[in-house]
Structure formats: C-alpha cells, structure tokens
Amino acid sequence: MRPESGVRLMLVTDRLTTPYSGMLPGHVAGFYDRDEMHIDLARLAHATGTSLVHAPATGVDRGSRQVLFADRPPLAYDTLSLDVGITPDVSAIAGADRNALLVKPISTFLERLEAAETEGIPRRIAIVGGGAAGVELACALRARFGTTPAIAILTAAPLVSTLNGGVRRRLEKALARLGIDVVRDFRAASLHGSRVTAADGQVHEAGLVLVSTAARAPGWLTATGLPTTPDGFLRIGPTLQVEGEEAIFAVGDCATRTDEPREKAGVFAVRQGPVLADNLLRKARGEPLRRHHAQRTFLVILSTGDGRAIAGKGRWLAVEGSWVWRWKDWIDRRFMARFSGA
Ligand SMILES: Cc1cc2nc3c(=O)[nH]c(=O)nc-3n(C[C@H](O)[C@H](O)[C@H](O)COP(=O)(O)OP(=O)(O)OC[C@H]3O[C@@H](n4cnc5c(N)ncnc54)[C@H](O)[C@@H]3O)c2cc1C
C-alpha cells in the first residue's frame, strides 16, 4: 500500500481467493463463513496497485527471467518471489489419490469436502494422520456432523508428536470427551473403497476418509533447475533468496532455510513476510538485504470445535479453555482484518 516509484508489482495466483488455514477448522465447525476465512486477492491487488495474473505458474525460465504458464504467454520479471505452498504426498498410500479426501492443498479442501457431503453424511469417518491439522479437523467434523458419525484418527506416530506433553495430555482428554477414537500404530498403506489397510495388515472401514499426512513441494519446482532439498523444497538462505540466485526469493512452505530448518507452519510463512517485503524493495533500490531469523518456539492453538481450545508453546506451556478459543478467535480475526479492510 506504499507504492515504490518505478516498481511494478505482479501477483500470479491460481485462485482468486486464498484461505487462511488458521480459520479452516473453525469454518468446518461452523464458526466462520467462507468469506471470513478467505482473502479476496482481486480486492487486495486493486487496493495495492498490483496487477493480478490469474493462472497457475508451471515453470520458471531463469535464463530469460520469465514465469511460464500452460495457457498464456510467459511473464517477464526482474525479481521473482515464489510462495506456492505444498501438495499432498500420498505415494505411500496406494489408492489414496483416488479414494481419499486430501486435506492439502487447503485452497481446494472446502470444495472437495462439500462435494463429498452431497452424497450424505457417512456413518463412519476416518482421518489418516495425527498431526495438528488432522486432530483439529477431526474435532471440527464432530462439531459439523454432531454425535452421529463414528470418527477415528488413524496415526502411525504419536498424536501431535511435535507438541509438549501438557498439550498432548489435554488433547487426549478432549478427544475422549468428543467421542473421537484414536487408532495408534496405524501406518496406512492402502485405501480401496471404504477400506483402509495398514502396513501390518490392520483394517479400518470408513465411508469418508480424509488424509492429512505428509506433503511435498510442488513437482514443477524441481524442473526449474533451482536448488532443492532431497524432498524437493527450494533451498533458501537468510536473505530469503534461493541459494545462488540473486533475482529469486522463496518463502513459506515451499522453501527450506537450510541453515535454520524449521517445521512447515503458517507462522513461519507469515513472519517471513515483512523481511521479504523489505528485501524486495531493497533489491529494487540496490540496497543491501536484511537477514531473517526464524524463531525457535512458537505458539500453537488447537481448537477442539466445541468452543474451547488448547494452547502450547515450547516445552512447558499448556493451557486450555473457552478463553483460549476466544483468544485464538481474536488473533485470527485481527490477522484477517489486515487484508479485508483494503
Ligand atoms: C487444517 C490446517 C490447519 C492449519 N493451521 C495452522 C495454524 O493454526 N497455524 C500455523 O502456523 N499453520 C497452520 N497450518 C499450516 C499452514 O496452512 C501452512 O503452513 C501455510 O498455509 C503456508 O503458507 P504458504 O503461503 O507457504 O502456502 P499456502 O498457504 O498453501 O499458499 C500458497 C498459495 O499459492 C497458490 N499456488 C499454488 N501453486 C500455484 C501455482 N503453480 N501458480 C500460482 N499460484 C499457486 C495457492 O493457491 C495458494 O494460494 C495449517 C494447515 C492445515 C492443513
């Protein structure tokens, strides 16, 4: 909103609205309507004097400095910033790509959930993956569908294993209160029809199966020839530039700070924003770039879909209650207001 003279901004996006994942479980649970949890990119572009290119990027030609598309001419750039998120990696679960409702990409999750619902509310729902997203969605689906369907989380690793013991204990109690089963040591290997089979032969039947497990970087990033980690994420340094590339920045889930690796979470993407914006401007002005320092611990708030939430930070902090949900709601609404007031 503070235009720099001589600098033209272009936003390339495959969608005209983008969801804020922090509010996605709250939307599934019925606390927010669709508009409240989406950023209207056309409006944002208009308010910030940005040209909007509505098309999925399919490649980057670094030599000629162009972003490539399947159905439109290339777009020239002087400086490029990539922030294209992640895509699900269900290669370890045979049949999941056809039979499961994949949580990622979240930009299309809601449409796919609503399409699945048109066939009626299933009597049994399974969520494969016991990370924060899988657990929050299980709780949100309980709120959405009421007490009728049996809901189970199928998980190979311990539930929310990256969070501290206090959060994990509170979450276990919340799941018991909500009647959500946890099937442990379940490494899903295949999904055919309504039958989820684990690597050790355990079988779980469910009419609707959501998969919220591993994710990987979009495949086309590897084809750009830019340096990537073995799992395909763009390698970036402290200035948020792709390693060895002056003109290309990358942030968010699609990028990995090789010197300060962190888990993939929106909080890191959001915190990179101000340094990215500053560095893009500095680059245009020919000034030295700033270094970004990723924090080590961060606040996690998990909503349980019943007007309560559990918060944790670092090794010790773990609190719970309806006030924690109101706190999360305040943080999330305040974040979205920055984009909707434009
Ligand atoms: C259910 C759920 C709940 C979550 N809750 C939290 C939370 O509470 N806190 C937290 O820190 N993290 C949370 N996360 C993680 C968080 O969603 C991600 O870490 C965050 O969205 C990453 O931001 P990003 O900008 O890198 O990617 P994204 O938010 O995925 O944005 C990428 C954007 O790029 C667009 N795009 C993709 N490919 C192309 C292309 N080829 N051309 C043009 N545009 C393209 C997409 O449409 C999208 O708009 C949650 C995740 C899930 C699934």
XYZ file of C-alpha atoms and ligand atoms in Angstrom:
395
model
C 0.000 0.000 0.000
C 3.116 2.212 -0.127
C 3.997 2.007 -3.823
C 7.616 2.474 -4.827
C 8.030 4.627 -7.898
C 9.391 2.687 -10.856
C 8.451 -0.664 -9.343
C 5.626 -2.675 -10.848
C 4.142 -5.433 -8.716
C 2.501 -8.503 -10.220
C 0.744 -11.241 -8.251
C 0.467 -14.591 -10.009
C -2.147 -16.840 -8.447
C -4.084 -19.907 -9.456
C -7.054 -18.823 -7.304
C -8.876 -15.526 -6.773
C -9.445 -16.140 -3.072
C -6.979 -17.784 -0.729
C -7.935 -19.488 2.529
C -6.394 -18.678 5.906
C -5.671 -22.140 7.304
C -5.788 -20.990 10.921
C -9.550 -20.464 10.489
C -10.218 -23.534 8.347
C -11.116 -25.884 11.232
C -13.324 -23.097 12.669
C -15.078 -22.812 9.316
C -15.596 -26.586 9.076
C -17.002 -26.469 12.636
C -19.427 -23.688 11.638
C -17.868 -20.696 13.457
C -16.888 -18.722 10.354
C -18.486 -18.298 6.981
C -16.468 -18.724 3.820
C -15.706 -15.045 3.271
C -14.419 -14.585 6.814
C -11.628 -17.096 6.262
C -10.642 -16.172 2.709
C -8.542 -13.293 1.436
C -10.039 -11.727 -1.665
C -6.965 -11.404 -3.896
C -8.614 -9.300 -6.599
C -9.603 -6.740 -3.970
C -6.176 -6.876 -2.357
C -4.466 -6.399 -5.708
C -6.737 -3.470 -6.532
C -6.081 -1.781 -3.186
C -2.318 -2.150 -3.520
C -1.912 -1.223 -7.184
C -0.825 -4.763 -8.039
C -1.501 -6.395 -11.418
C -3.165 -9.750 -10.908
C -2.375 -12.669 -13.178
C -4.939 -15.381 -12.591
C -3.234 -18.550 -13.873
C -1.221 -21.385 -12.398
C 2.501 -20.966 -12.961
C 4.022 -24.091 -14.444
C 7.694 -23.176 -14.604
C 10.425 -20.583 -14.413
C 12.947 -19.821 -17.139
C 15.839 -18.382 -15.154
C 17.885 -17.517 -18.228
C 15.293 -15.231 -19.807
C 13.760 -14.329 -16.395
C 10.266 -15.456 -17.206
C 7.489 -17.227 -15.327
C 5.939 -19.885 -17.561
C 2.301 -20.953 -17.938
C 0.479 -23.710 -19.777
C -2.217 -21.482 -21.310
C -0.832 -17.965 -21.534
C 2.338 -16.219 -22.663
C 5.307 -16.073 -20.272
C 5.584 -13.212 -17.804
C 8.880 -11.337 -17.579
C 10.316 -10.410 -14.201
C 13.354 -8.667 -12.742
C 12.820 -10.149 -9.295
C 10.706 -13.186 -8.519
C 9.310 -14.407 -5.205
C 7.934 -17.952 -5.007
C 5.367 -18.823 -2.296
C 3.378 -21.682 -3.776
C 2.845 -23.873 -0.686
C 2.895 -27.648 -0.655
C 0.963 -30.508 -2.199
C -0.006 -33.803 -0.560
C 2.336 -36.755 -0.824
C 0.199 -39.880 -0.728
C 2.621 -42.045 -2.678
C 2.930 -44.319 0.398
C -0.868 -44.984 0.484
C -1.986 -46.906 -2.599
C -5.365 -45.681 -3.881
C -5.468 -42.572 -1.639
C -5.212 -40.185 -4.583
C -8.485 -41.591 -5.962
C -10.425 -42.583 -2.838
C -9.454 -40.126 -0.100
C -10.354 -36.544 0.664
C -6.885 -34.996 0.838
C -6.610 -32.086 3.244
C -3.939 -30.380 1.157
C -3.987 -28.235 -0.820
C -6.276 -26.451 1.597
C -7.242 -23.943 -1.113
C -9.490 -26.634 -2.637
C -10.248 -28.680 0.509
C -13.576 -26.977 1.250
C -14.946 -27.540 -2.234
C -13.949 -31.196 -2.077
C -15.458 -31.641 1.407
C -18.729 -30.068 0.288
C -18.784 -32.290 -2.816
C -18.285 -35.378 -0.621
C -21.167 -34.257 1.620
C -23.626 -34.177 -1.240
C -23.566 -37.972 -1.064
C -24.849 -37.772 2.529
C -23.145 -37.767 5.925
C -21.186 -41.006 6.275
C -21.760 -43.144 9.360
C -18.017 -43.640 9.817
C -15.293 -41.055 9.185
C -11.552 -41.700 9.410
C -8.766 -39.147 9.409
C -5.376 -40.559 8.472
C -2.664 -38.521 10.205
C -2.428 -37.430 13.827
C -0.646 -34.098 13.363
C -2.148 -30.787 14.440
C -4.177 -30.381 11.232
C -5.623 -33.910 11.352
C -6.613 -33.602 15.004
C -8.189 -30.156 14.619
C -10.155 -31.339 11.599
C -11.409 -34.414 13.461
C -12.767 -32.120 16.191
C -14.225 -29.753 13.597
C -16.008 -32.619 11.830
C -17.523 -33.686 15.169
C -18.939 -30.162 15.523
C -20.124 -30.142 11.901
C -21.836 -33.538 11.859
C -22.921 -33.871 15.512
C -22.667 -37.056 17.516
C -23.953 -39.460 14.844
C -20.881 -40.464 12.819
C -18.130 -42.521 14.388
C -14.914 -40.550 13.951
C -11.437 -42.069 14.241
C -7.923 -40.723 13.819
C -5.561 -43.336 12.357
C -1.994 -42.483 13.226
C 1.431 -44.099 12.869
C 3.324 -41.585 15.049
C 2.095 -40.451 18.483
C -0.591 -37.741 18.283
C 0.762 -34.193 17.693
C 4.215 -35.535 18.492
C 5.944 -32.167 17.981
C 3.953 -30.526 20.805
C 4.746 -30.686 24.535
C 3.409 -33.314 26.967
C 0.908 -30.960 28.619
C -0.751 -30.155 25.271
C -0.787 -33.824 24.287
C -2.443 -34.908 27.546
C -5.118 -32.215 27.284
C -5.766 -33.147 23.694
C -6.200 -36.841 24.524
C -8.821 -35.872 27.125
C -10.599 -33.575 24.679
C -10.759 -36.321 22.050
C -12.231 -38.744 24.615
C -14.809 -36.094 25.601
C -15.757 -35.610 21.950
C -16.017 -39.357 21.294
C -13.183 -39.397 18.751
C -11.263 -42.689 18.683
C -7.530 -42.805 18.166
C -6.178 -45.891 16.387
C -2.455 -45.938 17.182
C 0.478 -47.557 15.383
C -1.608 -47.470 12.216
C 0.603 -46.777 9.195
C -1.901 -46.566 6.348
C -0.632 -48.413 3.280
C -3.684 -48.574 1.031
C -7.198 -47.228 0.632
C -9.668 -49.075 -1.560
C -13.341 -48.153 -1.402
C -14.061 -47.699 2.290
C -11.249 -49.982 3.437
C -8.059 -48.502 4.878
C -5.346 -51.115 5.356
C -2.225 -50.561 7.446
C 1.247 -51.852 6.644
C 0.872 -54.512 9.363
C -2.472 -55.712 7.984
C -4.857 -53.867 10.391
C -8.026 -52.800 8.590
C -10.286 -49.817 9.309
C -13.561 -49.221 7.455
C -14.978 -45.716 6.900
C -17.352 -44.122 4.397
C -15.301 -40.912 4.293
C -11.518 -40.973 4.634
C -9.526 -37.752 4.990
C -5.767 -37.871 4.583
C -3.664 -35.304 6.413
C -0.209 -36.819 6.314
C 2.995 -35.988 4.517
C 3.251 -33.188 1.998
C 5.877 -32.325 -0.554
C 6.867 -29.340 -2.634
C 5.057 -28.870 -5.963
C 6.800 -31.069 -8.551
C 7.354 -28.283 -11.091
C 9.769 -26.504 -8.769
C 12.340 -29.270 -9.328
C 12.042 -28.820 -13.090
C 13.063 -25.143 -12.753
C 16.626 -26.299 -12.040
C 16.653 -24.210 -8.853
C 18.471 -25.829 -5.906
C 16.174 -28.027 -3.827
C 16.450 -30.242 -0.762
C 16.190 -34.021 -1.387
C 12.429 -33.747 -0.761
C 12.005 -31.021 -3.381
C 11.794 -27.818 -1.291
C 13.606 -24.724 -2.563
C 16.812 -24.107 -0.634
C 16.947 -20.568 0.733
C 19.391 -18.585 2.865
C 18.968 -15.849 5.491
C 18.016 -13.141 2.979
C 15.213 -15.456 1.737
C 16.904 -15.651 -1.689
C 17.154 -19.066 -3.299
C 20.740 -20.281 -2.856
C 22.978 -18.980 -5.626
C 20.154 -16.876 -7.166
C 20.259 -13.083 -6.916
C 16.876 -12.500 -8.514
C 14.748 -15.256 -6.958
C 13.305 -15.319 -3.447
C 11.211 -18.107 -1.923
C 9.227 -18.255 1.327
C 6.607 -20.245 3.176
C 6.064 -23.983 2.989
C 7.686 -24.410 -0.459
C 11.061 -23.202 0.838
C 13.510 -24.553 3.421
C 16.065 -22.459 5.276
C 18.990 -24.842 5.030
C 20.894 -23.022 7.807
C 17.870 -22.761 10.156
C 15.455 -25.580 9.238
C 12.021 -25.372 10.874
C 8.834 -27.373 10.540
C 6.379 -26.255 7.870
C 3.877 -23.962 9.601
C 1.991 -20.842 8.616
C 3.501 -18.914 11.486
C 6.922 -19.074 9.807
C 5.470 -18.087 6.431
C 3.739 -15.078 7.992
C 6.841 -13.969 9.919
C 8.937 -14.096 6.751
C 6.533 -11.616 5.126
C 7.882 -8.305 6.453
C 11.532 -9.262 5.749
C 10.571 -10.469 2.268
C 8.720 -7.234 1.503
C 11.635 -5.165 2.766
C 14.180 -7.202 0.796
C 12.191 -6.991 -2.444
C 12.174 -3.234 -2.028
C 15.875 -3.094 -1.111
C 16.685 -5.232 -4.129
C 14.819 -2.792 -6.398
C 16.720 0.126 -4.844
C 20.091 -1.659 -4.990
C 20.468 -1.590 -1.187
C 21.979 -4.362 0.990
C 19.472 -7.042 2.010
C 18.260 -7.848 5.546
C 18.701 -11.208 7.234
C 15.725 -13.115 8.556
C 15.962 -15.003 11.848
C 13.441 -17.784 12.343
C 12.199 -18.136 15.903
C 12.710 -21.483 17.654
C 9.438 -21.828 19.535
C 6.008 -20.618 18.545
C 2.525 -20.507 19.994
C 0.217 -23.269 18.804
C -3.516 -23.057 19.470
C -5.661 -26.051 18.572
C -9.412 -25.552 18.508
C -11.476 -28.518 19.640
C -14.590 -27.398 17.759
C -16.735 -27.134 20.904
C -15.976 -23.507 21.742
C -12.780 -24.481 23.537
C -9.115 -24.619 22.527
C -5.753 -25.843 23.788
C -2.638 -23.674 23.549
C 1.008 -24.620 23.936
C 4.439 -23.124 23.490
C 7.914 -24.570 23.923
C 8.406 -27.423 26.362
C 6.165 -26.343 29.232
C 3.276 -24.003 28.440
C -0.066 -25.781 28.059
C -3.417 -24.117 28.776
C -6.982 -24.899 27.817
C -10.482 -23.470 27.995
C -13.143 -21.422 26.293
C -10.997 -18.332 26.915
C -8.238 -19.931 24.796
C -10.713 -20.305 21.928
C -11.725 -16.636 22.318
C -8.007 -15.707 22.297
C -7.411 -17.684 19.079
C -10.535 -16.176 17.524
C -9.253 -12.666 18.356
C -5.779 -13.379 16.887
C -7.230 -14.871 13.693
C -9.836 -12.158 13.125
C -7.237 -9.452 13.713
C -4.939 -11.108 11.146
C -7.682 -11.279 8.513
C -8.827 -7.698 9.162
C -5.479 -6.511 7.796
C -6.466 -7.840 4.375
C -10.194 -7.252 4.287
C -10.094 -3.581 5.226
C -8.259 -2.780 1.982
C -6.182 -27.729 8.510
C -4.898 -26.938 8.647
C -4.769 -26.055 9.710
C -3.582 -25.336 9.874
N -3.496 -24.468 10.928
C -2.348 -23.791 11.135
C -2.220 -22.907 12.257
O -3.155 -22.744 13.063
N -1.032 -22.265 12.425
C 0.019 -22.426 11.567
O 1.074 -21.837 11.777
N -0.077 -23.242 10.476
C -1.226 -23.927 10.245
N -1.322 -24.767 9.159
C -0.203 -24.801 8.186
C -0.367 -23.637 7.196
O -1.549 -23.807 6.471
C 0.754 -23.537 6.181
O 1.988 -23.651 6.828
C 0.666 -22.179 5.431
O -0.533 -22.100 4.709
C 1.842 -21.989 4.499
O 1.681 -20.792 3.785
P 2.234 -20.645 2.308
O 1.986 -19.243 1.920
O 3.614 -21.174 2.237
O 1.371 -21.644 1.427
P -0.193 -21.632 1.109
O -0.970 -21.038 2.221
O -0.512 -23.026 0.680
O -0.314 -20.636 -0.124
C 0.166 -20.979 -1.405
C -0.625 -20.202 -2.414
O -0.056 -20.371 -3.706
C -1.078 -20.677 -4.653
N -0.441 -21.510 -5.682
C -0.007 -22.780 -5.549
N 0.550 -23.219 -6.679
C 0.485 -22.192 -7.557
C 0.911 -22.026 -8.903
N 1.511 -23.010 -9.592
N 0.693 -20.839 -9.506
C 0.090 -19.836 -8.834
N -0.340 -19.937 -7.547
C -0.136 -21.095 -6.921
C -2.150 -21.410 -3.853
O -3.424 -21.325 -4.434
C -2.089 -20.636 -2.524
O -2.907 -19.505 -2.563
C -2.494 -25.497 8.962
C -2.641 -26.388 7.892
C -3.815 -27.107 7.735
C -3.924 -28.087 6.581
